[in-house]
PDB file of C-alpha atoms and ligand atoms in Angstrom:
ATOM      1  CA  PRO Y   1      -0.306  -0.040  -0.103  1.00 75.00           C
ATOM      2  CA  ARG Y   2       1.473   3.756  -0.554  1.00 80.00           C
ATOM      3  CA  PRO Y   3       2.773   5.736   2.457  1.00 90.00           C
ATOM      4  CA  THR Y   4       0.304   7.666   3.937  1.00 94.00           C
ATOM      5  CA  THR Y   5       1.988  11.356   5.083  1.00 95.00           C
ATOM      6  CA  SER Y   6       0.352  13.387   7.654  1.00 97.00           C
ATOM      7  CA  VAL Y   7       0.792  17.090   7.525  1.00 97.00           C
ATOM      8  CA  LYS Y   8      -0.357  19.715   9.699  1.00 97.00           C
ATOM      9  CA  LEU Y   9      -2.456  22.767   7.568  1.00 97.00           C
ATOM     10  CA  VAL Y  10      -3.598  25.721   9.452  1.00 95.00           C
ATOM     11  CA  LEU Y  11      -5.521  28.181   8.041  1.00 94.00           C
ATOM     12  CA  LEU Y  12      -4.970  32.282   8.470  1.00 93.00           C
ATOM     13  CA  GLY Y  13      -6.570  35.354   7.291  1.00 93.00           C
ATOM     14  CA  GLU Y  14      -8.913  38.642   7.935  1.00 92.00           C
ATOM     15  CA  ALA Y  15     -12.074  37.011   9.614  1.00 90.00           C
ATOM     16  CA  ALA Y  16     -15.063  36.237   6.910  1.00 92.00           C
ATOM     17  CA  VAL Y  17     -12.681  35.991   4.274  1.00 95.00           C
ATOM     18  CA  GLY Y  18     -13.945  32.164   3.529  1.00 95.00           C
ATOM     19  CA  LYS Y  19     -11.211  30.205   6.151  1.00 94.00           C
ATOM     20  CA  SER Y  20     -14.139  28.267   6.724  1.00 93.00           C
ATOM     21  CA  SER Y  21     -15.656  27.759   3.488  1.00 94.00           C
ATOM     22  CA  LEU Y  22     -12.768  26.707   1.716  1.00 96.00           C
ATOM     23  CA  VAL Y  23     -12.399  23.790   3.916  1.00 95.00           C
ATOM     24  CA  LEU Y  24     -15.676  22.661   3.992  1.00 93.00           C
ATOM     25  CA  ARG Y  25     -15.093  22.526   0.761  1.00 96.00           C
ATOM     26  CA  PHE Y  26     -12.125  20.580   0.073  1.00 96.00           C
ATOM     27  CA  VAL Y  27     -13.192  18.033   3.202  1.00 94.00           C
ATOM     28  CA  SER Y  28     -17.208  17.458   2.246  1.00 92.00           C
ATOM     29  CA  ASN Y  29     -17.825  19.726  -1.245  1.00 94.00           C
ATOM     30  CA  GLU Y  30     -20.286  21.972   0.293  1.00 91.00           C
ATOM     31  CA  PHE Y  31     -20.742  25.178   0.523  1.00 93.00           C
ATOM     32  CA  GLN Y  32     -23.318  27.245   2.954  1.00 89.00           C
ATOM     33  CA  GLU Y  33     -24.346  30.924   1.928  1.00 90.00           C
ATOM     34  CA  ASN Y  34     -24.227  32.363   5.429  1.00 81.00           C
ATOM     35  CA  LYS Y  35     -21.778  30.400   7.333  1.00 73.00           C
ATOM     36  CA  GLU Y  36     -21.472  30.583  10.833  1.00 73.00           C
ATOM     37  CA  PRO Y  37     -18.678  31.359  12.367  1.00 69.00           C
ATOM     38  CA  THR Y  38     -16.751  28.454  14.031  1.00 63.00           C
ATOM     39  CA  ILE Y  39     -17.403  28.138  17.473  1.00 58.00           C
ATOM     40  CA  GLY Y  40     -14.845  26.060  19.336  1.00 54.00           C
ATOM     41  CA  ALA Y  41     -12.609  23.792  18.585  1.00 53.00           C
ATOM     42  CA  ALA Y  42     -12.259  22.965  14.479  1.00 82.00           C
ATOM     43  CA  PHE Y  43     -10.238  19.997  13.204  1.00 90.00           C
ATOM     44  CA  LEU Y  44     -11.008  18.054  10.268  1.00 92.00           C
ATOM     45  CA  THR Y  45      -9.163  15.831   8.318  1.00 95.00           C
ATOM     46  CA  GLN Y  46      -9.354  15.316   4.389  1.00 96.00           C
ATOM     47  CA  LYS Y  47      -6.675  12.611   2.172  1.00 96.00           C
ATOM     48  CA  CYS Y  48      -5.174  13.415  -0.401  1.00 95.00           C
ATOM     49  CA  SER Y  49      -4.118  10.769  -2.809  1.00 94.00           C
ATOM     50  CA  LEU Y  50      -1.165  11.211  -5.189  1.00 94.00           C
ATOM     51  CA  ALA Y  51       0.866   8.620  -8.066  1.00 92.00           C
ATOM     52  CA  ASN Y  52       2.723   7.546  -5.094  1.00 91.00           C
ATOM     53  CA  LYS Y  53       1.869   8.168  -1.769  1.00 92.00           C
ATOM     54  CA  THR Y  54      -1.117   9.844  -0.004  1.00 96.00           C
ATOM     55  CA  ILE Y  55      -1.296  12.887   1.871  1.00 97.00           C
ATOM     56  CA  LYS Y  56      -3.542  12.663   4.890  1.00 98.00           C
ATOM     57  CA  PHE Y  57      -4.352  16.329   5.943  1.00 98.00           C
ATOM     58  CA  GLU Y  58      -4.584  17.582   9.400  1.00 97.00           C
ATOM     59  CA  ILE Y  59      -6.422  21.112   9.024  1.00 96.00           C
ATOM     60  CA  TRP Y  60      -6.742  23.022  12.096  1.00 93.00           C
ATOM     61  CA  ASP Y  61      -9.577  25.845  11.327  1.00 90.00           C
ATOM     62  CA  THR Y  62      -9.418  28.843  13.456  1.00 82.00           C
ATOM     63  CA  ALA Y  63     -12.395  28.842  15.869  1.00 73.00           C
ATOM     64  CA  GLY Y  64     -13.103  32.542  15.402  1.00 72.00           C
ATOM     65  CA  GLN Y  65     -10.471  33.652  17.210  1.00 73.00           C
ATOM     66  CA  GLU Y  66      -9.026  36.469  14.602  1.00 75.00           C
ATOM     67  CA  ARG Y  67     -12.250  38.272  15.062  1.00 72.00           C
ATOM     68  CA  PHE Y  68     -11.406  39.216  18.806  1.00 69.00           C
ATOM     69  CA  ALA Y  69      -7.137  39.036  19.003  1.00 67.00           C
ATOM     70  CA  SER Y  70      -4.360  37.966  16.835  1.00 68.00           C
ATOM     71  CA  LEU Y  71      -3.448  34.008  16.837  1.00 70.00           C
ATOM     72  CA  ALA Y  72      -1.288  32.475  18.917  1.00 76.00           C
ATOM     73  CA  PRO Y  73       1.790  31.484  17.191  1.00 82.00           C
ATOM     74  CA  MET Y  74       1.129  28.378  19.108  1.00 81.00           C
ATOM     75  CA  TYR Y  75      -1.517  27.348  16.319  1.00 85.00           C
ATOM     76  CA  TYR Y  76       1.042  27.330  13.613  1.00 89.00           C
ATOM     77  CA  ARG Y  77       4.291  26.531  15.282  1.00 86.00           C
ATOM     78  CA  ASN Y  78       4.421  22.927  14.520  1.00 91.00           C
ATOM     79  CA  ALA Y  79       2.494  23.433  10.673  1.00 96.00           C
ATOM     80  CA  GLN Y  80       4.499  21.507   7.830  1.00 97.00           C
ATOM     81  CA  SER Y  81       1.335  23.755   5.761  1.00 98.00           C
ATOM     82  CA  ALA Y  82      -0.878  27.041   5.863  1.00 97.00           C
ATOM     83  CA  LEU Y  83      -3.265  28.985   3.885  1.00 97.00           C
ATOM     84  CA  VAL Y  84      -3.081  32.280   3.768  1.00 97.00           C
ATOM     85  CA  VAL Y  85      -6.589  33.388   2.324  1.00 97.00           C
ATOM     86  CA  TYR Y  86      -7.648  36.833   1.489  1.00 98.00           C
ATOM     87  CA  ASP Y  87     -10.821  38.012   0.051  1.00 98.00           C
ATOM     88  CA  ILE Y  88     -10.448  40.065  -4.236  1.00 98.00           C
ATOM     89  CA  THR Y  89     -12.962  42.175  -3.132  1.00 97.00           C
ATOM     90  CA  LYS Y  90     -11.460  43.372   0.783  1.00 97.00           C
ATOM     91  CA  PRO Y  91      -8.760  45.888  -0.026  1.00 97.00           C
ATOM     92  CA  ASN Y  92      -7.679  45.626   3.799  1.00 97.00           C
ATOM     93  CA  SER Y  93      -7.892  41.641   3.813  1.00 97.00           C
ATOM     94  CA  PHE Y  94      -5.023  41.353   1.409  1.00 98.00           C
ATOM     95  CA  ILE Y  95      -3.076  43.969   3.541  1.00 97.00           C
ATOM     96  CA  LYS Y  96      -3.768  41.602   6.554  1.00 95.00           C
ATOM     97  CA  ALA Y  97      -2.569  38.464   4.560  1.00 96.00           C
ATOM     98  CA  ARG Y  98       0.506  40.222   4.018  1.00 97.00           C
ATOM     99  CA  HIS Y  99       1.079  40.805   7.949  1.00 93.00           C
ATOM    100  CA  TRP Y 100       0.383  37.005   8.399  1.00 93.00           C
ATOM    101  CA  VAL Y 101       2.932  35.774   5.428  1.00 96.00           C
ATOM    102  CA  ASN Y 102       5.728  37.886   7.396  1.00 95.00           C
ATOM    103  CA  GLU Y 103       4.486  36.653  10.818  1.00 92.00           C
ATOM    104  CA  LEU Y 104       4.895  32.646   9.440  1.00 94.00           C
ATOM    105  CA  LYS Y 105       8.295  33.599   8.026  1.00 95.00           C
ATOM    106  CA  ALA Y 106       9.771  35.123  11.240  1.00 93.00           C
ATOM    107  CA  GLN Y 107       7.986  32.630  13.106  1.00 92.00           C
ATOM    108  CA  ALA Y 108       6.478  29.469  11.826  1.00 93.00           C
ATOM    109  CA  SER Y 109       9.055  26.303  11.229  1.00 93.00           C
ATOM    110  CA  PRO Y 110      11.472  27.099   8.236  1.00 93.00           C
ATOM    111  CA  GLY Y 111      10.477  24.448   5.534  1.00 94.00           C
ATOM    112  CA  ILE Y 112       6.560  25.869   6.006  1.00 97.00           C
ATOM    113  CA  ILE Y 113       4.326  25.765   2.641  1.00 98.00           C
ATOM    114  CA  ILE Y 114       2.563  28.876   2.155  1.00 98.00           C
ATOM    115  CA  ALA Y 115      -0.163  29.155  -0.021  1.00 98.00           C
ATOM    116  CA  LEU Y 116      -1.515  32.228  -0.917  1.00 98.00           C
ATOM    117  CA  VAL Y 117      -5.317  32.345  -1.680  1.00 98.00           C
ATOM    118  CA  GLY Y 118      -7.488  35.133  -2.974  1.00 98.00           C
ATOM    119  CA  ASN Y 119     -10.845  33.907  -1.974  1.00 98.00           C
ATOM    120  CA  LYS Y 120     -14.694  34.946  -3.084  1.00 98.00           C
ATOM    121  CA  LEU Y 121     -13.731  34.910  -7.383  1.00 97.00           C
ATOM    122  CA  ASP Y 122     -17.847  34.461  -8.050  1.00 97.00           C
ATOM    123  CA  LEU Y 123     -17.878  37.878  -6.919  1.00 96.00           C
ATOM    124  CA  VAL Y 124     -16.082  39.375  -9.776  1.00 93.00           C
ATOM    125  CA  GLU Y 125     -17.622  38.325 -12.663  1.00 73.00           C
ATOM    126  CA  GLU Y 126     -14.806  39.977 -15.260  1.00 70.00           C
ATOM    127  CA  ASP Y 127     -13.254  36.621 -16.762  1.00 51.00           C
ATOM    128  CA  THR Y 128     -16.123  34.147 -15.814  1.00 48.00           C
ATOM    129  CA  ASN Y 129     -19.576  34.689 -17.746  1.00 47.00           C
ATOM    130  CA  ASN Y 130     -20.938  38.051 -18.635  1.00 45.00           C
ATOM    131  CA  THR Y 131     -24.456  36.807 -17.695  1.00 45.00           C
ATOM    132  CA  SER Y 132     -25.553  39.595 -15.419  1.00 43.00           C
ATOM    133  CA  SER Y 133     -23.400  42.287 -17.299  1.00 41.00           C
ATOM    134  CA  SER Y 134     -26.719  44.131 -18.634  1.00 42.00           C
ATOM    135  CA  ASN Y 135     -28.106  44.559 -14.959  1.00 42.00           C
ATOM    136  CA  ASP Y 136     -24.560  45.701 -13.421  1.00 44.00           C
ATOM    137  CA  ALA Y 137     -24.391  48.705 -16.319  1.00 42.00           C
ATOM    138  CA  ASP Y 138     -28.240  49.093 -15.237  1.00 44.00           C
ATOM    139  CA  HIS Y 139     -27.602  49.079 -11.657  1.00 45.00           C
ATOM    140  CA  GLU Y 140     -24.394  51.829 -11.894  1.00 43.00           C
ATOM    141  CA  ASP Y 141     -26.854  54.555 -13.548  1.00 44.00           C
ATOM    142  CA  ASP Y 142     -29.280  53.574 -10.564  1.00 44.00           C
ATOM    143  CA  GLU Y 143     -26.389  54.586  -8.597  1.00 42.00           C
ATOM    144  CA  THR Y 144     -23.428  56.969  -9.621  1.00 41.00           C
ATOM    145  CA  GLU Y 145     -24.948  58.997 -12.091  1.00 42.00           C
ATOM    146  CA  HIS Y 146     -27.191  60.644  -9.820  1.00 44.00           C
ATOM    147  CA  SER Y 147     -26.238  64.646 -10.650  1.00 44.00           C
ATOM    148  CA  ASP Y 148     -25.018  67.290  -8.085  1.00 45.00           C
ATOM    149  CA  ASN Y 149     -27.976  68.324  -8.406  1.00 44.00           C
ATOM    150  CA  VAL Y 150     -30.494  65.951  -7.260  1.00 42.00           C
ATOM    151  CA  GLU Y 151     -30.498  66.841  -3.623  1.00 44.00           C
ATOM    152  CA  ASP Y 152     -28.526  64.711  -1.197  1.00 44.00           C
ATOM    153  CA  THR Y 153     -31.251  63.072   1.793  1.00 43.00           C
ATOM    154  CA  THR Y 154     -33.263  61.797  -1.330  1.00 42.00           C
ATOM    155  CA  ASN Y 155     -29.770  60.485  -2.626  1.00 42.00           C
ATOM    156  CA  ALA Y 156     -28.597  58.652   0.041  1.00 41.00           C
ATOM    157  CA  ILE Y 157     -31.986  56.978   0.935  1.00 42.00           C
ATOM    158  CA  THR Y 158     -32.349  55.613  -2.997  1.00 42.00           C
ATOM    159  CA  GLU Y 159     -28.724  54.448  -2.393  1.00 42.00           C
ATOM    160  CA  ASP Y 160     -29.356  52.668   0.763  1.00 44.00           C
ATOM    161  CA  ALA Y 161     -32.769  50.890  -0.974  1.00 43.00           C
ATOM    162  CA  SER Y 162     -31.119  49.741  -4.211  1.00 43.00           C
ATOM    163  CA  ASP Y 163     -28.202  48.239  -1.475  1.00 43.00           C
ATOM    164  CA  SER Y 164     -30.311  45.595   0.103  1.00 45.00           C
ATOM    165  CA  ASP Y 165     -31.931  44.734  -3.572  1.00 44.00           C
ATOM    166  CA  SER Y 166     -29.100  43.821  -4.389  1.00 46.00           C
ATOM    167  CA  ASP Y 167     -26.207  42.897  -1.667  1.00 48.00           C
ATOM    168  CA  VAL Y 168     -24.336  40.667  -3.797  1.00 48.00           C
ATOM    169  CA  GLU Y 169     -23.876  43.590  -6.838  1.00 49.00           C
ATOM    170  CA  THR Y 170     -22.392  45.635  -4.913  1.00 50.00           C
ATOM    171  CA  GLN Y 171     -19.834  43.854  -3.093  1.00 51.00           C
ATOM    172  CA  SER Y 172     -18.553  42.376  -6.341  1.00 69.00           C
ATOM    173  CA  ALA Y 173     -16.237  44.431  -7.411  1.00 91.00           C
ATOM    174  CA  ARG Y 174     -12.478  43.413  -7.718  1.00 95.00           C
ATOM    175  CA  CYS Y 175     -10.468  45.231  -5.062  1.00 96.00           C
ATOM    176  CA  VAL Y 176      -6.955  43.265  -5.913  1.00 98.00           C
ATOM    177  CA  ALA Y 177      -5.925  42.871  -8.873  1.00 98.00           C
ATOM    178  CA  LEU Y 178      -4.516  39.250  -9.903  1.00 98.00           C
ATOM    179  CA  GLN Y 179      -1.081  40.406 -10.667  1.00 98.00           C
ATOM    180  CA  GLU Y 180      -0.714  41.986  -6.943  1.00 98.00           C
ATOM    181  CA  GLY Y 181      -1.280  38.410  -5.434  1.00 98.00           C
ATOM    182  CA  GLU Y 182       0.870  36.761  -8.060  1.00 98.00           C
ATOM    183  CA  LYS Y 183       3.695  39.446  -7.452  1.00 98.00           C
ATOM    184  CA  LEU Y 184       3.704  38.830  -3.320  1.00 98.00           C
ATOM    185  CA  ALA Y 185       3.848  35.214  -4.241  1.00 98.00           C
ATOM    186  CA  ALA Y 186       6.536  35.519  -6.300  1.00 98.00           C
ATOM    187  CA  GLU Y 187       7.982  37.476  -3.630  1.00 98.00           C
ATOM    188  CA  GLU Y 188       7.499  35.543  -0.670  1.00 98.00           C
ATOM    189  CA  GLY Y 189       8.323  31.890  -2.718  1.00 98.00           C
ATOM    190  CA  LEU Y 190       4.517  31.210  -1.714  1.00 98.00           C
ATOM    191  CA  LEU Y 191       2.065  28.973  -3.867  1.00 98.00           C
ATOM    192  CA  PHE Y 192      -1.021  31.258  -5.408  1.00 98.00           C
ATOM    193  CA  PHE Y 193      -4.108  30.817  -6.355  1.00 98.00           C
ATOM    194  CA  GLU Y 194      -7.658  32.418  -6.466  1.00 98.00           C
ATOM    195  CA  THR Y 195     -10.303  30.940  -5.575  1.00 98.00           C
ATOM    196  CA  SER Y 196     -14.062  30.135  -5.288  1.00 98.00           C
ATOM    197  CA  ALA Y 197     -15.742  28.397  -1.749  1.00 97.00           C
ATOM    198  CA  LYS Y 198     -19.103  29.259  -3.269  1.00 97.00           C
ATOM    199  CA  THR Y 199     -18.760  27.530  -6.848  1.00 97.00           C
ATOM    200  CA  GLY Y 200     -15.218  24.890  -5.981  1.00 98.00           C
ATOM    201  CA  LEU Y 201     -13.335  26.732  -8.608  1.00 98.00           C
ATOM    202  CA  ASN Y 202      -9.346  25.779  -8.321  1.00 98.00           C
ATOM    203  CA  VAL Y 203     -10.596  24.444  -3.953  1.00 98.00           C
ATOM    204  CA  ARG Y 204      -9.191  21.411  -4.250  1.00 98.00           C
ATOM    205  CA  ASP Y 205      -6.102  22.684  -6.379  1.00 98.00           C
ATOM    206  CA  VAL Y 206      -4.324  24.847  -3.267  1.00 98.00           C
ATOM    207  CA  PHE Y 207      -4.118  21.043  -1.397  1.00 98.00           C
ATOM    208  CA  LEU Y 208      -2.769  19.015  -4.206  1.00 98.00           C
ATOM    209  CA  ALA Y 209      -0.361  21.832  -4.949  1.00 98.00           C
ATOM    210  CA  ILE Y 210       0.563  22.057  -1.186  1.00 98.00           C
ATOM    211  CA  ALA Y 211       0.634  17.715  -0.922  1.00 98.00           C
ATOM    212  CA  ASN Y 212       2.899  17.850  -4.055  1.00 97.00           C
ATOM    213  CA  LYS Y 213       5.216  19.778  -2.776  1.00 97.00           C
ATOM    214  CA  ILE Y 214       5.239  17.808   0.663  1.00 95.00           C
ATOM    215  CA  PRO Y 215       8.860  16.237   0.644  1.00 90.00           C
ATOM    216  CA  ASP Y 216       9.398  12.484   0.816  1.00 83.00           C
ATOM    217  CA  GLU Y 217      10.003  10.983   4.554  1.00 72.00           C
TER     218      GLU Y 217
HETATM  219  P1  LIG A 301     -13.782  32.886   7.603  1.00 58.73           P
HETATM  220  O1  LIG A 301     -14.436  33.829   8.720  1.00 58.73           O
HETATM  221  O2  LIG A 301     -12.843  33.576   7.290  1.00 58.73           O
HETATM  222  O3  LIG A 301     -13.698  31.351   8.214  1.00 58.73           O
HETATM  223  O4  LIG A 301     -14.913  32.775   6.905  1.00 58.73           O
HETATM  224  P2  LIG A 301     -16.332  32.236   6.127  1.00 58.73           P
HETATM  225  O5  LIG A 301     -15.771  30.930   5.777  1.00 58.73           O
HETATM  226  O6  LIG A 301     -17.256  31.626   7.445  1.00 58.73           O
HETATM  227  O7  LIG A 301     -17.066  32.608   5.192  1.00 58.73           O
HETATM  228  C1  LIG A 301     -17.585  33.919   5.511  1.00 58.73           C
HETATM  229  C2  LIG A 301     -18.813  34.680   4.842  1.00 58.73           C
HETATM  230  O8  LIG A 301     -18.451  34.286   3.187  1.00 58.73           O
HETATM  231  C3  LIG A 301     -19.511  33.237   5.030  1.00 58.73           C
HETATM  232  O9  LIG A 301     -21.276  33.515   4.709  1.00 58.73           O
HETATM  233  C4  LIG A 301     -19.429  32.446   3.169  1.00 58.73           C
HETATM  234  O10 LIG A 301     -20.502  32.136   3.251  1.00 58.73           O
HETATM  235  C5  LIG A 301     -19.138  33.638   2.726  1.00 58.73           C
HETATM  236  N1  LIG A 301     -17.920  33.008   1.494  1.00 58.73           N
HETATM  237  C6  LIG A 301     -16.554  32.079   1.770  1.00 58.73           C
HETATM  238  N2  LIG A 301     -16.760  31.840   0.355  1.00 58.73           N
HETATM  239  C7  LIG A 301     -16.719  32.606  -0.263  1.00 58.73           C
HETATM  240  C8  LIG A 301     -16.792  32.358  -2.055  1.00 58.73           C
HETATM  241  O11 LIG A 301     -15.822  32.063  -2.253  1.00 58.73           O
HETATM  242  N3  LIG A 301     -17.672  33.510  -2.198  1.00 58.73           N
HETATM  243  C9  LIG A 301     -18.342  33.871  -1.979  1.00 58.73           C
HETATM  244  N4  LIG A 301     -19.444  34.788  -2.427  1.00 58.73           N
HETATM  245  N5  LIG A 301     -18.837  34.015  -0.661  1.00 58.73           N
HETATM  246  C10 LIG A 301     -18.192  32.771   0.127  1.00 58.73           C
HETATM  247 MG1  LIG A 302     -13.905  30.328  10.154  1.00 58.73          MG
END
């Protein structure tokens, strides 16, 4: 039988970027639209079969501590691999990702394999399908082409109303360019993927790429 290698994997990144959702997609091939923040311990395992061996990922998800304080170094201390996740529609989450990469380089095991992951690619429609592009155009007209002679107060009210009508569309602008992620990954020697936990796009590829970089024992 093929040998099985166990690999500890941790997830780092700002709250709500989709860390738990990426794990759920990888482990169960599921997605939850309004996923509740993880409470308590979150430990899952999932195997990846390669040509000559099996990698058993021991995945330590944060239990939501990232919302309150910085994560304890003991969380990632002897991890062999890490996903540093950001949300491509949230610029601050990319700044945080940079911070996590630096912290891992300073504090984690020297050989740690780090994958930088820009998640929520489904919210950006540029390079996938254009089925709602006409809706987007209408929507932009509504929101941005109010001329200055419209009173500010009514303007604010209509914008609020249209926001609640189309939450997803208003959140869907890409704020972190593909090239920014690629550049950080190249500078720091990281694997890099843009993913969608919602559609599953590239999720398995992240874990497979890590599995393939695990040295033979
Ligand atoms: P975490 O705090 O980093 O673990 O983030 P969660 O996995 O709890 O996800 C936060 C929210 O983002 C939830 O409402 C998820 O349903 C949503 N979410 C996660 N991944 C994606 C994705 O790829 N696309 C979209 N559209 N929403 C996502
Ligand atoms: Mg979570």
